[in-house]
mmCIF file of C-alpha atoms in Angstrom:
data_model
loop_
_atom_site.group_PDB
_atom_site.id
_atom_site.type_symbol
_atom_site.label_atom_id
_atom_site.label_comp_id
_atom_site.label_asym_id
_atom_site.label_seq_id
_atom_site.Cartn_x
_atom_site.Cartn_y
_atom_site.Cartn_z
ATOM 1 C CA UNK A 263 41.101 -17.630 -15.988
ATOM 2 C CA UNK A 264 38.696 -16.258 -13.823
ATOM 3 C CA UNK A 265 37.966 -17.555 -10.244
ATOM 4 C CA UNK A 266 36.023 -17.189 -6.998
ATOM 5 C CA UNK A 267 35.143 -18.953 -4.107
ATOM 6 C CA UNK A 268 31.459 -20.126 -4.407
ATOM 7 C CA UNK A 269 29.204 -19.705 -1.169
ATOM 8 C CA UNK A 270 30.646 -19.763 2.018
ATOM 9 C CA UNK A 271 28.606 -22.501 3.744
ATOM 10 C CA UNK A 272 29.903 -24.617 0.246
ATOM 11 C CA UNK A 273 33.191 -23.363 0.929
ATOM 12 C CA UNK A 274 33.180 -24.086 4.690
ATOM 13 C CA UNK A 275 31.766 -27.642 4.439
ATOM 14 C CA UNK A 276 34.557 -28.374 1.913
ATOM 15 C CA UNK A 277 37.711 -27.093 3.629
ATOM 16 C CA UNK A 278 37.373 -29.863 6.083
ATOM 17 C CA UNK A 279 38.667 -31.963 3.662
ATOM 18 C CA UNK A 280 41.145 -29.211 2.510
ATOM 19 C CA UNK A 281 39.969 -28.388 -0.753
ATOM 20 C CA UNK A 282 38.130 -24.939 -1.660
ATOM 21 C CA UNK A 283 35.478 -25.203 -4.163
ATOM 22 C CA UNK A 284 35.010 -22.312 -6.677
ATOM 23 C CA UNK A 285 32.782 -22.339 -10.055
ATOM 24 C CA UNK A 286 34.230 -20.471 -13.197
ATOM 25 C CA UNK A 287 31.268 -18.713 -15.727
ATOM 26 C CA UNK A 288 32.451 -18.969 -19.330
ATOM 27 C CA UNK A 289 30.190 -17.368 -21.136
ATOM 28 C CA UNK A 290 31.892 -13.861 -20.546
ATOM 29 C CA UNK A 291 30.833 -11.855 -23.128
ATOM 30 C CA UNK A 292 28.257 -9.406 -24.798
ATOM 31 C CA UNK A 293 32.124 -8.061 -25.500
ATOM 32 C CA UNK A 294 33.635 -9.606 -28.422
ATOM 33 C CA UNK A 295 35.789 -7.514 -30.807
ATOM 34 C CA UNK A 296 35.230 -3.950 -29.067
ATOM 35 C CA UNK A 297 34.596 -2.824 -26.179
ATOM 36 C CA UNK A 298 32.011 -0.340 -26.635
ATOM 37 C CA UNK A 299 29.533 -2.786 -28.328
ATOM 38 C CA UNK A 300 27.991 -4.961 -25.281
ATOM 39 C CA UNK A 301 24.979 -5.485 -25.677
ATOM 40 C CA UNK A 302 24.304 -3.275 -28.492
ATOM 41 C CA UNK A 303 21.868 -4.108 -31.308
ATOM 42 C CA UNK A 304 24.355 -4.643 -33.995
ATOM 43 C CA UNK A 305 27.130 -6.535 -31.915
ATOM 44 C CA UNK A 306 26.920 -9.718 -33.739
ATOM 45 C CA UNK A 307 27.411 -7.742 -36.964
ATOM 46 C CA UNK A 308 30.178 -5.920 -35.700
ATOM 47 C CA UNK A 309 32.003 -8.737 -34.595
ATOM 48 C CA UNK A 310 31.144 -10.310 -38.156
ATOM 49 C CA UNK A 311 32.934 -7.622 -40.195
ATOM 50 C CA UNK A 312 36.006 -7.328 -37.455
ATOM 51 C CA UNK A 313 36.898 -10.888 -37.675
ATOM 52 C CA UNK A 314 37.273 -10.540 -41.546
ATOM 53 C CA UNK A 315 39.094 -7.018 -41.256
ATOM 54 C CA UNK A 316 36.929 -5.004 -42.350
ATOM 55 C CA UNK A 317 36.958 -2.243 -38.877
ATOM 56 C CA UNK A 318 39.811 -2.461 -37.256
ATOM 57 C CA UNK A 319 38.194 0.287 -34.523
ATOM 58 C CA UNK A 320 37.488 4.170 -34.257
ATOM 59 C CA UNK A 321 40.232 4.903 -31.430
ATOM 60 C CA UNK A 322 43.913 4.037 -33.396
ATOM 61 C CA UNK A 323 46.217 3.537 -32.364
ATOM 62 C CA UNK A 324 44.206 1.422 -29.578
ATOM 63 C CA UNK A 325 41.385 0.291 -31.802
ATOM 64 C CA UNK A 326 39.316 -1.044 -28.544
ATOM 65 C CA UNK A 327 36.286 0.802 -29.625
ATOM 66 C CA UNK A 328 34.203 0.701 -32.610
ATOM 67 C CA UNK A 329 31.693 3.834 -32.108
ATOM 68 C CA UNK A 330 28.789 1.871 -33.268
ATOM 69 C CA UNK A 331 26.089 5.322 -32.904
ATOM 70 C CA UNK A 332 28.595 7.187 -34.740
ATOM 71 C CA UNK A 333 27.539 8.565 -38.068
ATOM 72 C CA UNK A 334 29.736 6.903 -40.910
ATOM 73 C CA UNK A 335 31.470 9.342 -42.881
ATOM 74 C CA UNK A 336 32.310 9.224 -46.497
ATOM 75 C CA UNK A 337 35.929 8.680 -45.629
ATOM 76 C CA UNK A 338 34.946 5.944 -43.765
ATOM 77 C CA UNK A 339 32.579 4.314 -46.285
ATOM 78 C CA UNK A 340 35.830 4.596 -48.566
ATOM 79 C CA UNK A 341 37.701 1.928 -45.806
ATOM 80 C CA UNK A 342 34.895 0.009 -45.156
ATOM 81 C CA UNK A 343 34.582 -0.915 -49.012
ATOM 82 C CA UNK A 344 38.245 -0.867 -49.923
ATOM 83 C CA UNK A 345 38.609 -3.852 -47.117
ATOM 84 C CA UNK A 346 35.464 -5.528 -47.817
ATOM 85 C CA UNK A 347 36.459 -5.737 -51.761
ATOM 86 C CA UNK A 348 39.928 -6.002 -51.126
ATOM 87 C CA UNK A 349 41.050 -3.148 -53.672
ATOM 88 C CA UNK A 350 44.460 -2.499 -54.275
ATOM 89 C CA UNK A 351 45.309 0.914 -53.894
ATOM 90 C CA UNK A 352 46.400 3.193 -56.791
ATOM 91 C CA UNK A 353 48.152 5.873 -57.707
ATOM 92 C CA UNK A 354 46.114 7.922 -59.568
ATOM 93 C CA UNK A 355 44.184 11.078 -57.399
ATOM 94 C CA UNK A 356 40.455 11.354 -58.686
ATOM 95 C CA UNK A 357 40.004 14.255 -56.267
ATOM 96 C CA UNK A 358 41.047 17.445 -55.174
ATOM 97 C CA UNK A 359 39.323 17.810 -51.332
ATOM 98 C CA UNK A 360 40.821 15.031 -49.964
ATOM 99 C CA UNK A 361 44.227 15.696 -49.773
ATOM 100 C CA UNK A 362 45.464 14.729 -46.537
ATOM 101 C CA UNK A 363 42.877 12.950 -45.677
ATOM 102 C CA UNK A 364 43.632 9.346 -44.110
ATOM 103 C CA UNK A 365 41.096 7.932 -46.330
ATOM 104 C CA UNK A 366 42.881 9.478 -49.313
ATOM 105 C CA UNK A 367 44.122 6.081 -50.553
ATOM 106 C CA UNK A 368 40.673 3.976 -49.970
ATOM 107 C CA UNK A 369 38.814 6.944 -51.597
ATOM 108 C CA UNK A 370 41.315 6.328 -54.241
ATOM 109 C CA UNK A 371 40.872 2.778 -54.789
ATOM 110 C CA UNK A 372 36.597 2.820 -54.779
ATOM 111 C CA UNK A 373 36.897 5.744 -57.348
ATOM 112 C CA UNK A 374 39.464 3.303 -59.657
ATOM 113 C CA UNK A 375 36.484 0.951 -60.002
ATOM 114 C CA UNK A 376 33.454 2.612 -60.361
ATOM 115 C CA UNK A 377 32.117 2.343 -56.937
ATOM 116 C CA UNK A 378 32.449 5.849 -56.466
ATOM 117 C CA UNK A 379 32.077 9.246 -58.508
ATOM 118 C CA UNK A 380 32.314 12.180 -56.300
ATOM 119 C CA UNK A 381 30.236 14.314 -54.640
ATOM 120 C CA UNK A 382 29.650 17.419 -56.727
ATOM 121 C CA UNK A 383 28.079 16.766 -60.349
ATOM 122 C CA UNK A 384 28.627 17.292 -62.928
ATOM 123 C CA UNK A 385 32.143 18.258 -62.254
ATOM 124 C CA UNK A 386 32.450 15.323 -59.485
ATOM 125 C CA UNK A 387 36.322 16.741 -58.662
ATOM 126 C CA UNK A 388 35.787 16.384 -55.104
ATOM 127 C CA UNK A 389 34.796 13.650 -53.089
ATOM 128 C CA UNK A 390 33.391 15.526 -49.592
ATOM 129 C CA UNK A 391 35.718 12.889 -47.284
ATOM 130 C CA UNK A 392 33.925 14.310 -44.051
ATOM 131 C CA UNK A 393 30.292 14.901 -45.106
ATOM 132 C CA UNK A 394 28.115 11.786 -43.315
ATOM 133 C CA UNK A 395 26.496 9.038 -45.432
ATOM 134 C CA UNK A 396 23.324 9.070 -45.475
ATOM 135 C CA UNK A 397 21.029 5.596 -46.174
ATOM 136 C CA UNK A 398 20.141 6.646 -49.564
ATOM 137 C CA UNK A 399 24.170 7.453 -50.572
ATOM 138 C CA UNK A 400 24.943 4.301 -48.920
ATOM 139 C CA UNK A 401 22.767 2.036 -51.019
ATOM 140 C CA UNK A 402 24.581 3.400 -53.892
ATOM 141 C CA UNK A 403 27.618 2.599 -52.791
ATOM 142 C CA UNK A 404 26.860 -0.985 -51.797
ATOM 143 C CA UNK A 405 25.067 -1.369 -55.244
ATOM 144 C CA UNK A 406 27.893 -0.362 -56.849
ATOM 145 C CA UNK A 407 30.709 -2.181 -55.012
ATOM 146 C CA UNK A 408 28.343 -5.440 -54.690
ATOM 147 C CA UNK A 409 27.589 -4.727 -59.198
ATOM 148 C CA UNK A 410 23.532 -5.599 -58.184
ATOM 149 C CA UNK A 411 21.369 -5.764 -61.102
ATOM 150 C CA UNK A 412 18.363 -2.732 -61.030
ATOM 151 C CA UNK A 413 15.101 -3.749 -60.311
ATOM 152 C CA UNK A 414 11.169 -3.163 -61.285
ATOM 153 C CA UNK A 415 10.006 -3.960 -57.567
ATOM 154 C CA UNK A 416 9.484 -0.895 -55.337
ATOM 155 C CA UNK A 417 10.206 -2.384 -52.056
ATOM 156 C CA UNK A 418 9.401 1.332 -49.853
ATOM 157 C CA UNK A 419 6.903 3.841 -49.816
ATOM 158 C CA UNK A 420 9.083 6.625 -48.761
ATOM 159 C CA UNK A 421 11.701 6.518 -51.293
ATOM 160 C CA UNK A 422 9.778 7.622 -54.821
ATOM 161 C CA UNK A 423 11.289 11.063 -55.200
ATOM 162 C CA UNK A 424 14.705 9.913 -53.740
ATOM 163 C CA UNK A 425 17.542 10.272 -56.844
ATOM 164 C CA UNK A 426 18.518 6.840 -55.156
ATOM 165 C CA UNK A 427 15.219 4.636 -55.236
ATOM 166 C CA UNK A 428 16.557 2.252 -57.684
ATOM 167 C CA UNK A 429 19.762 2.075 -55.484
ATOM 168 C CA UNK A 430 17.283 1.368 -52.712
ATOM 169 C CA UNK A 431 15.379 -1.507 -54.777
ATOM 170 C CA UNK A 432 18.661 -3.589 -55.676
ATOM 171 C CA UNK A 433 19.678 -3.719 -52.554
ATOM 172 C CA UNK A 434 16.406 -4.802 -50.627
ATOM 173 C CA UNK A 435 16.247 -7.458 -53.384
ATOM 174 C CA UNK A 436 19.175 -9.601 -52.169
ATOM 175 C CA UNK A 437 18.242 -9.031 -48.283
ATOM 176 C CA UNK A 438 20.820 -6.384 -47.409
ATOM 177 C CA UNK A 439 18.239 -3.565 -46.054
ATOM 178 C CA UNK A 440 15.114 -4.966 -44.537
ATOM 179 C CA UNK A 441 13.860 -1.417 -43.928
ATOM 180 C CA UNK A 442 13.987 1.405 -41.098
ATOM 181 C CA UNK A 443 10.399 0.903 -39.406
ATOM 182 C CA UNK A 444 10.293 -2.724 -37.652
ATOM 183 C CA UNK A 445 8.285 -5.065 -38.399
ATOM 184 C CA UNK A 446 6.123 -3.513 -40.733
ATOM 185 C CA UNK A 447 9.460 -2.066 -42.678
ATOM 186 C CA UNK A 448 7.515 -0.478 -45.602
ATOM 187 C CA UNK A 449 10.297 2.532 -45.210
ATOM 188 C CA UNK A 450 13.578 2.682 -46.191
ATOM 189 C CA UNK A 451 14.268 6.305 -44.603
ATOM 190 C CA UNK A 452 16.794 7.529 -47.295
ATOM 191 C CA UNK A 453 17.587 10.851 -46.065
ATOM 192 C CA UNK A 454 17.806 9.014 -42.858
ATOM 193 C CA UNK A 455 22.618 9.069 -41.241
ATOM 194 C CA UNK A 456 23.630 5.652 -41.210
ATOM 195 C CA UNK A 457 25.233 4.910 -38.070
ATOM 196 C CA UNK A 458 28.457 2.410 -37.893
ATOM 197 C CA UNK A 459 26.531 -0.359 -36.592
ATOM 198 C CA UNK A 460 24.250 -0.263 -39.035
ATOM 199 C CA UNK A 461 26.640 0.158 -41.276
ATOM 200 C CA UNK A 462 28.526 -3.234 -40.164
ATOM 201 C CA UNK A 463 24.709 -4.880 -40.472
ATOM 202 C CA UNK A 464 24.584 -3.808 -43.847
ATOM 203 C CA UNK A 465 27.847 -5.190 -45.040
ATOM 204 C CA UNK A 466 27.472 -8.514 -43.086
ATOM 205 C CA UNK A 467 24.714 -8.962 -45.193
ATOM 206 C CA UNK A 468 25.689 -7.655 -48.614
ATOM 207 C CA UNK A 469 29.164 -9.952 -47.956
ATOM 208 C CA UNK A 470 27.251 -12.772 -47.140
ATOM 209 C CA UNK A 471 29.826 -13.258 -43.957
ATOM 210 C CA UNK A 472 28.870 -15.478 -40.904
ATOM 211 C CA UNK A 473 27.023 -14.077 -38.323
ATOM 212 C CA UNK A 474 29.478 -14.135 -35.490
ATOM 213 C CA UNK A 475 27.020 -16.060 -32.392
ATOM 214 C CA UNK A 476 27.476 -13.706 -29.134
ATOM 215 C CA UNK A 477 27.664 -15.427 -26.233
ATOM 216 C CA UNK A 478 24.838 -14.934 -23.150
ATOM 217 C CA UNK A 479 27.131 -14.464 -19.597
ATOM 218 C CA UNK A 480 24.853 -16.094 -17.016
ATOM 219 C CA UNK A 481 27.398 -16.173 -14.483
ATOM 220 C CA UNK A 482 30.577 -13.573 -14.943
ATOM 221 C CA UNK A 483 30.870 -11.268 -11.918
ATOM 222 C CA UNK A 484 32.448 -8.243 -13.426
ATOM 223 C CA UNK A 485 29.001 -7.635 -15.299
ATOM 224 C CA UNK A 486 26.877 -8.601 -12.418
ATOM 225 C CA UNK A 487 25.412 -7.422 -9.807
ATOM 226 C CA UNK A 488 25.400 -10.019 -7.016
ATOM 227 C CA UNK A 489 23.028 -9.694 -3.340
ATOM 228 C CA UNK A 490 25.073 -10.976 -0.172
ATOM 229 C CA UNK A 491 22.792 -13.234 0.670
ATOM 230 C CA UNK A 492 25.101 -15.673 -1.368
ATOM 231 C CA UNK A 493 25.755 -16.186 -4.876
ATOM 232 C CA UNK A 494 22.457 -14.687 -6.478
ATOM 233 C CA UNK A 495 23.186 -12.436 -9.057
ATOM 234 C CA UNK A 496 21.231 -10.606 -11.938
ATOM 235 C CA UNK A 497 21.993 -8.994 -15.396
ATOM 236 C CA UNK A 498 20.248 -7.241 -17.575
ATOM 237 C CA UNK A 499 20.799 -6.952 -21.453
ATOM 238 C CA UNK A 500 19.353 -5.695 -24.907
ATOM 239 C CA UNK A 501 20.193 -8.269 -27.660
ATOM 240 C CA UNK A 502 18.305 -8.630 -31.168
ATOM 241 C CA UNK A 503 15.248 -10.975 -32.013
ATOM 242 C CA UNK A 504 15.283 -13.777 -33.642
ATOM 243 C CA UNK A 505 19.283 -14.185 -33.843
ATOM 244 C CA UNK A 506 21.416 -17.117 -32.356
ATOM 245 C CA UNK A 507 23.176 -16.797 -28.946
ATOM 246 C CA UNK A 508 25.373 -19.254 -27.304
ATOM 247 C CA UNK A 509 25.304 -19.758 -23.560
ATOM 248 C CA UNK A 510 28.660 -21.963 -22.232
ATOM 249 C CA UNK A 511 28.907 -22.182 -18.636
ATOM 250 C CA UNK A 512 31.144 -24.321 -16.498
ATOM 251 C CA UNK A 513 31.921 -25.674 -12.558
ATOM 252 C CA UNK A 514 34.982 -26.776 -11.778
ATOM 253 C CA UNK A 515 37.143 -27.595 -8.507
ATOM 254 C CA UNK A 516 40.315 -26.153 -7.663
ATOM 255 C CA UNK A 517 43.326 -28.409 -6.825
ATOM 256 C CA UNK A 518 42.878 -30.420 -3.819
ATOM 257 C CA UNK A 519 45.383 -31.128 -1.024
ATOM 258 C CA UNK A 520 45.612 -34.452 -2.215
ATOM 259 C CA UNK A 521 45.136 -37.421 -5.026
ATOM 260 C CA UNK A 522 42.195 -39.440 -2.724
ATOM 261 C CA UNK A 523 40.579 -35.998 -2.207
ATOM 262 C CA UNK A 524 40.700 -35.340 -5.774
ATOM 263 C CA UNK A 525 39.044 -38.734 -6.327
ATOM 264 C CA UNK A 526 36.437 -37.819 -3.777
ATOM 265 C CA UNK A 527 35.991 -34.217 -5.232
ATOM 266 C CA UNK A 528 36.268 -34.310 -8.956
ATOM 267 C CA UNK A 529 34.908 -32.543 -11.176
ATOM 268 C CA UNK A 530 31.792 -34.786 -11.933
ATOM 269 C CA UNK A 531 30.148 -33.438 -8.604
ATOM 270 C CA UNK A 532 29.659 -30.672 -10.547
ATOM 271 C CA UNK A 533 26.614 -29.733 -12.531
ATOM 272 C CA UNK A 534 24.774 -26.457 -14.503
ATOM 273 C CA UNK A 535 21.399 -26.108 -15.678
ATOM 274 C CA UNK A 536 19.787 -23.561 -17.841
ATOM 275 C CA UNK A 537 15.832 -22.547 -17.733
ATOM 276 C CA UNK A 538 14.635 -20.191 -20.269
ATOM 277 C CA UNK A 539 10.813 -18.553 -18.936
ATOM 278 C CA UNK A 540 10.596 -21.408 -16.546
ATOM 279 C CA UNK A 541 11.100 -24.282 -19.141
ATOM 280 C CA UNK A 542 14.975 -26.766 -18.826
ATOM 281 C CA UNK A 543 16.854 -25.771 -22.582
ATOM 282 C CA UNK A 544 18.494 -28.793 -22.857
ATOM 283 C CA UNK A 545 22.691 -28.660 -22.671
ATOM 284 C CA UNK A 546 25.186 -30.315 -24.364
ATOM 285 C CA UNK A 547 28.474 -31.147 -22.158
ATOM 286 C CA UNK A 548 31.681 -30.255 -24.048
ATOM 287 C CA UNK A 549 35.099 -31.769 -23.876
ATOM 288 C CA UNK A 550 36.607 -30.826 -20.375
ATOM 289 C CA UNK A 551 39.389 -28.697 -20.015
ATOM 290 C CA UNK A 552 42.063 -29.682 -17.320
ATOM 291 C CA UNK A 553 45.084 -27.174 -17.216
ATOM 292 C CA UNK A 554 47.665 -26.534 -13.419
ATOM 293 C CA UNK A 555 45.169 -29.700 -11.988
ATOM 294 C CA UNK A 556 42.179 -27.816 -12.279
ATOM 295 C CA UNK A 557 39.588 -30.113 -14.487
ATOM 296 C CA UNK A 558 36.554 -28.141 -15.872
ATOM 297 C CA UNK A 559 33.103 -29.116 -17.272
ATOM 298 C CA UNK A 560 31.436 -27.010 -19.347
ATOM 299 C CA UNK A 561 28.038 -27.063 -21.288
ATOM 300 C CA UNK A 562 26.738 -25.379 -23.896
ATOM 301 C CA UNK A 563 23.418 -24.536 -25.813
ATOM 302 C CA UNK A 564 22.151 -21.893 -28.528
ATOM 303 C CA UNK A 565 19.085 -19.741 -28.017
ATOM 304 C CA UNK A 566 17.033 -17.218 -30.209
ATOM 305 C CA UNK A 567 14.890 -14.975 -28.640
ATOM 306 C CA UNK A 568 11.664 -13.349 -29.759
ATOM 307 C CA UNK A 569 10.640 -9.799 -29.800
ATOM 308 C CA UNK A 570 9.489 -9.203 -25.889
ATOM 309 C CA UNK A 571 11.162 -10.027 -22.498
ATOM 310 C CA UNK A 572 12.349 -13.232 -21.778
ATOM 311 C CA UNK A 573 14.009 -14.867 -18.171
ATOM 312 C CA UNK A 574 17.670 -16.998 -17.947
ATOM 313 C CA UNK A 575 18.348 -19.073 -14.755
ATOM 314 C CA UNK A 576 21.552 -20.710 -14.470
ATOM 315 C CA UNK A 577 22.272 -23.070 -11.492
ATOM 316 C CA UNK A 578 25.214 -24.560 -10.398
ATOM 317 C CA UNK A 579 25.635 -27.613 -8.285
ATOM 318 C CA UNK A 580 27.854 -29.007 -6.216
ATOM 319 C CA UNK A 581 26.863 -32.601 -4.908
ATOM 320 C CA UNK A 582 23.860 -31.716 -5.545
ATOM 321 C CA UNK A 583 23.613 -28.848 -3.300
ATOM 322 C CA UNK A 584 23.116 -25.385 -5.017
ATOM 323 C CA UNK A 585 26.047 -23.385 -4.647
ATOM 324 C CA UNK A 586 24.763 -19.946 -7.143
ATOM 325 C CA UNK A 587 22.069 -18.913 -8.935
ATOM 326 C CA UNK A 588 22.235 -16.332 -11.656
ATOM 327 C CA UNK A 589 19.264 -14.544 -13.678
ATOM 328 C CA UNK A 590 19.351 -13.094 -16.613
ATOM 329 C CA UNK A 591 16.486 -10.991 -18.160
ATOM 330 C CA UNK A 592 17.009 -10.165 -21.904
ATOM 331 C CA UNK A 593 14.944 -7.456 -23.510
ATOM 332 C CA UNK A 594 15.237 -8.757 -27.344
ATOM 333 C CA UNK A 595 14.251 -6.397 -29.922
ATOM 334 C CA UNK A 596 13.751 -6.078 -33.563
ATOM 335 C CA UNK A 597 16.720 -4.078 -35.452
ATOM 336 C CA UNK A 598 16.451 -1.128 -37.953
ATOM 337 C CA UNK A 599 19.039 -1.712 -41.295
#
């Protein structure tokens, strides 16, 4: 747990009754399953696909990173499916260039059922493990694995001599690609590497998984940086429009010199507050936490943010004096996928 002493004219005014005052942030993140991913456009999706095991990382045996700008190779494509579909592996080799690969057994396994059928027709005896997949090859592959019916809609206008367009078309249909050119998205951009966090975007969606809410820091001091004129710190951070973030912040006092200063100095002299472009979002207080003495409050709230800039404020209170101000500005875009 995370501590530090809140303002020193706070911290002064309290330690005449021998008790130091500190606040705790809990809304430490923008780093959830990786730690490469903060911030980044496709976190949420990331996170989504991790909790269900679908990535386990790009750096084994670590696994702390997730290389979401990477280009996804067709090795990789091979995990991501096997995992997502849960295929058992077989025994059977369906080709001859990817012996020795680590994706050998995944390739395997999406070849058993169709998903897959090599890279070199007519012959298809190799699979290419290390070639990149581009967006066109990919919707094949999810149409495939996900067994989408074809359909008579064209969707893109830059797709009609693509071998793939009908891939394309099934897969817009159920929502998994929205397109490559926000917000007009009348281009699908076949030829176009898919990255691994687009990659993650377009599985969350295809699997129908839960999108996994990142949480807002408005007060965490190893992202921050704080003026010394006190506890008045900014942040700055790129999420993605129109998506649902959770903010959970909490005061709390450390352990008093005594039981009748604790009953003078508990935790309900505490307070946050939350203003998004100057208006109150309204909190909800969650269970406290007590552990070693220590009682916390905490409060929470979801967001979604529109396309443009928009300005946090958290306060805390003590007493009702302020003892730190934090401001967050989040740049919210519109994603690709």
């Amino acid at each position: 747990m995370r501590r530090w002493l809140a303002v020193p004219v706070v911290a002064v005014a309290v330690a005449a009754l021998g008790v130091a005052l500190s606040t705790e942030a809990k809304g430490i993140v923008l780093n959830g399953s990786f730690d490469d991913d903060d911030g980044h456009l496709f976190e949420a999706d990331i996170d989504a696909i991790a909790a269900v095991g679908i990535t386990k990382g790009c750096n084994p045996p670590a696994n702390t990173q997730y290389c979401p700008d990477d280009d996804v190779t067709r090795g990789e494509m091979a995990a991501f499916l096997r995992r997502a579909l849960d295929l058992p592996h077989v025994s059977t080799d369906h080709f001859n260039d990817d012996n020795g690969s680590i994706f050998e057994s995944d390739i395997n396994a999406i070849a058993a059922v169709g998903i897959t059928m090599g890279c070199n027709p007519p012959a298809n005896d190799r699979y290419c493990p290390d070639d990149d997949v581009d967006r066109g090859q990919m919707a094949a592959f999810l149409r495939r694995a996900l067994d989408l019916p074809r359909v008579s809609i064209d969707h893109f206008n830059d797709d009609n001599n693509s071998i793939f367009e009908s891939d394309i078309n099934a897969i817009a249909a159920v929502g998994i690609t929205k397109g490559c050119n926000p917000p007009a998205n009348t281009q699908y951009c076949p030829n176009r590497k898919v990255t691994r966090g687009e990659m993650a975007a377009f599985l969350r969606r295809g699997l129908d998984l839960p999108s996994v809410t990142q949480r807002i820091p408005v007060g965490d001091h190893a992202t921050m940086t704080c003026a010394k004129d006190g506890e008045r710190c900014s942040l700055n951070v790129d999420l993605s429009a129109g998506r649902s973030y959770r903010i959970q912040e909490g005061v709390f006092q450390v352990q008093p010199a005594s039981t009748s200063e604790h009953n003078r100095l508990n935790s309900s002299n505490t307070s946050f507050s939350l203003d998004l472009n100057g208006a109150s979002v309204p909190l909800v207080e969650l269970d406290q936490e007590t552990s070693s003495g220590v009682t916390t409050r905490l409060w929470a709230a979801h967001v979604q943010f529109s396309s443009g800039t928009h300005v946090l404020v958290g306060r805390w209170r003590w007493n009702g004096q302020l003892i730190q101000t934090n401001t967050i500005v989040v740049t919210a875009q519109l994603t690709n996928g």
